[in-house]
């Protein structure tokens, strides 16, 4: 050895390291890019590269590699382990109080702060040497883990595990990569590759180490133990590293260097490394869970991917010594690009995900080893601190841009497997819905209650127990997905109800809280049995089936829910066409699946009187279409009870004084303008014409008799009197009306109509009922309804603000949005044209309607108490019932239950809810509801690919 070698002394950690001159040609040395120490023999350093790895200081270069390996193993390994298990760490520590955004932000802060500090750490190493800088980094890293163990809020981790650990990692990572490259030439790739194995091996070992420890001790103590181990082992490793320092070179990185094409490739690669590695690779375990791979399967894929990354580092290291780092970089980027394309387009399952992990791991690992080798070969070893730091700075910017870019891609394509698979959801969307990332098996769930002897609740529990045991719903997007493995098993749903009051009314509390854990027992809490029924429906919708295995996705799930509107209904016209009792019951079932709570039974009209009357028995005899097209008292009572068991009120409508032709078939003497033809349109909204004669006391007597009878049969507190579409000409030409007006000089048709309304509303009041009528009663007559009258608006959307401005409660049923019979053209055969309310109301149009849109006063908004879609039956009967109602009525159901906006004020769009609507429709079909399809199945299975550009 030369005299310079013999004169070597280990520098103090508080002084700059001696300058290391590289074995380059005299021309390179003359360039002034290197500064030689006075005590080192320059001629000795100019010997052939074959002996360079023995100079200076003998074979100590491999000792440096081993020490740097240990530094990476114990410093970066825990950071990598946290990246794999950060969801688990944070959720366990804060018990679901952390959002996915917070969890992701911690990882992004840690990775990006580490990388963005690359240039700074390189400059610090030039100034203070390669010992003091990593020692400071180790201390900062250990401090970050130690303080993280005391975190009480998720944001504490942003400062500790996010910022402090990221800064500490930056100060340790760069020296470990740069130092070995100073000792080698021919085997530089192998040496730096060996150091990079420290991160990969450390990530695997620390992941398993932490996983085992968490089972034995708390997460807080795992973090504290980690901090102690890092501080002890890494400090010892740093003290053993002998380093040399290159000259400060920032000033040499000038315009000429920036024009270098290799530099452009290098820096571009750095940026895209950050983008590509963060999105598909760091989130691989979460992705595996999201597509239903078991915890052990996900762990295996992650381990194999990490092993592939290690193999890629070794192959890349060896290959770079023979083929050069540029060839290795290009090959590696080709592999990573192909793997991302593969997982983007392929069917997402265990084999496909494993293949992705292997290919990406190989490419990413090979890329990882080339940084310092590439710089040393093309720009000189003296530029290592600056260019390596710059590389990690740019990759850090990529880390920051990765998630938003992925978000934009996902928003545009809706097809990335990481998020396109089915998630846990409920329709209507709950007010508060929080979920995790686990999958829980529900093989044979038992529903139990501590409520007591409630028949309503026990029947509901049995009904949903049977439904759950029979249902095997798989979302269409998941038809080709394999069986989902699970993180736990759910055995029981415990139902708790606070109140024994089973009154069903407008004021009924339907709120509930549902918690489904990863393992053990789910709990459903409600104030009333009806809230419990809503919660049971939500629980049933969380269940999905994959190859016969029933699971709940995205556990733990926490739901807090209650409706925005107290009245959420469907109007069904059973007079124009008849619907059997089983059709009505099926409709009530479908309503319960959508948390609708009012069946508005438009039971009679001009065309038929199908309901039994004990007061006027000839009404159904003459008014029903056929003997088997009638509703007996027993039928009505059965339907009311069936509805109540599902939390649904039944409000009858007996529309008067108009729409009464069918009464004239039995009592023509109390009628006006009966069956005018062919000019029926002058006397009625549609044929046949006929109205109660408002000048005849017998007609008023009849009307009050109807009210008195059916107010007892129908038990709900609300009774709908209709009152719409009366025709004045019908009465103006009636002989009895003319005679009455001649005898009463102050009387008019309008005063007669107001008197009639007064009588029938008074009869409702005497029956201790609340009157409900169409808006004409309020706006198109001289009558002033009682203030407790509920006004159903339909003529246009402006009727809603007009109604509440007058101080009346409003049910929104605008024909422009909520009339489901529209869109089939006219039903008059001698006119080929549109009907009065065309076009067809799509589910999107229904969903986009907002009853509150034109009401800003807070007190008036409280008067909007409900929404109701209507199916008038001129062109509907038992054959078309389901497809006309569903799933369009479900669109109203969600906006009436949840409202149009989220808690943060965001207005939900039909684009956002389409996939949930599809899945809900398929679930209803599976439950025997003939809901019509909304799109081709291909669109359902490929979300976001059938949008208007």
mmCIF file of N, CA and C in Angstrom, residues 23 49 95 111 228 239 316 326 361-362 710 896 898 915:
data_model
loop_
_atom_site.group_PDB
_atom_site.id
_atom_site.type_symbol
_atom_site.label_atom_id
_atom_site.label_comp_id
_atom_site.label_asym_id
_atom_site.label_seq_id
_atom_site.Cartn_x
_atom_site.Cartn_y
_atom_site.Cartn_z
ATOM 1 N N UNK A 23 -10.298 6.771 -9.206
ATOM 2 C CA UNK A 23 -9.301 6.285 -10.156
ATOM 3 C C UNK A 23 -9.726 6.608 -11.569
ATOM 4 N N UNK A 49 -8.670 -0.455 -12.867
ATOM 5 C CA UNK A 49 -9.886 -0.630 -12.088
ATOM 6 C C UNK A 49 -9.981 -2.003 -11.448
ATOM 7 N N UNK A 95 -59.367 3.143 16.528
ATOM 8 C CA UNK A 95 -60.663 2.456 16.533
ATOM 9 C C UNK A 95 -61.666 3.064 15.561
ATOM 10 N N UNK A 111 -43.223 9.304 2.723
ATOM 11 C CA UNK A 111 -42.458 9.018 1.504
ATOM 12 C C UNK A 111 -41.947 10.291 0.844
ATOM 13 N N UNK A 228 -36.321 2.170 19.868
ATOM 14 C CA UNK A 228 -35.103 1.794 20.605
ATOM 15 C C UNK A 228 -34.175 0.964 19.727
ATOM 16 N N UNK A 239 -21.238 4.119 13.130
ATOM 17 C CA UNK A 239 -19.908 4.303 13.711
ATOM 18 C C UNK A 239 -18.872 3.400 13.059
ATOM 19 N N UNK A 316 -30.843 -6.550 -11.197
ATOM 20 C CA UNK A 316 -30.488 -5.239 -11.708
ATOM 21 C C UNK A 316 -29.069 -4.856 -11.349
ATOM 22 N N UNK A 326 -28.083 2.141 -17.897
ATOM 23 C CA UNK A 326 -29.108 2.669 -18.788
ATOM 24 C C UNK A 326 -29.970 1.549 -19.357
ATOM 25 N N UNK A 361 -42.726 -6.033 -9.107
ATOM 26 C CA UNK A 361 -41.635 -6.127 -8.142
ATOM 27 C C UNK A 361 -40.286 -6.251 -8.811
ATOM 28 N N UNK A 362 -40.192 -7.085 -9.844
ATOM 29 C CA UNK A 362 -38.938 -7.232 -10.579
ATOM 30 C C UNK A 362 -38.511 -5.904 -11.192
ATOM 31 N N UNK A 710 -115.312 4.607 5.714
ATOM 32 C CA UNK A 710 -113.938 4.200 5.409
ATOM 33 C C UNK A 710 -112.903 4.802 6.364
ATOM 34 N N UNK A 896 -85.598 11.253 -0.813
ATOM 35 C CA UNK A 896 -86.529 11.564 0.267
ATOM 36 C C UNK A 896 -85.987 11.116 1.616
ATOM 37 N N UNK A 898 -82.459 10.421 2.301
ATOM 38 C CA UNK A 898 -81.132 10.973 2.579
ATOM 39 C C UNK A 898 -81.038 12.457 2.239
ATOM 40 N N UNK A 915 -73.861 3.172 -10.226
ATOM 41 C CA UNK A 915 -73.490 1.789 -9.931
ATOM 42 C C UNK A 915 -74.269 1.246 -8.739
#
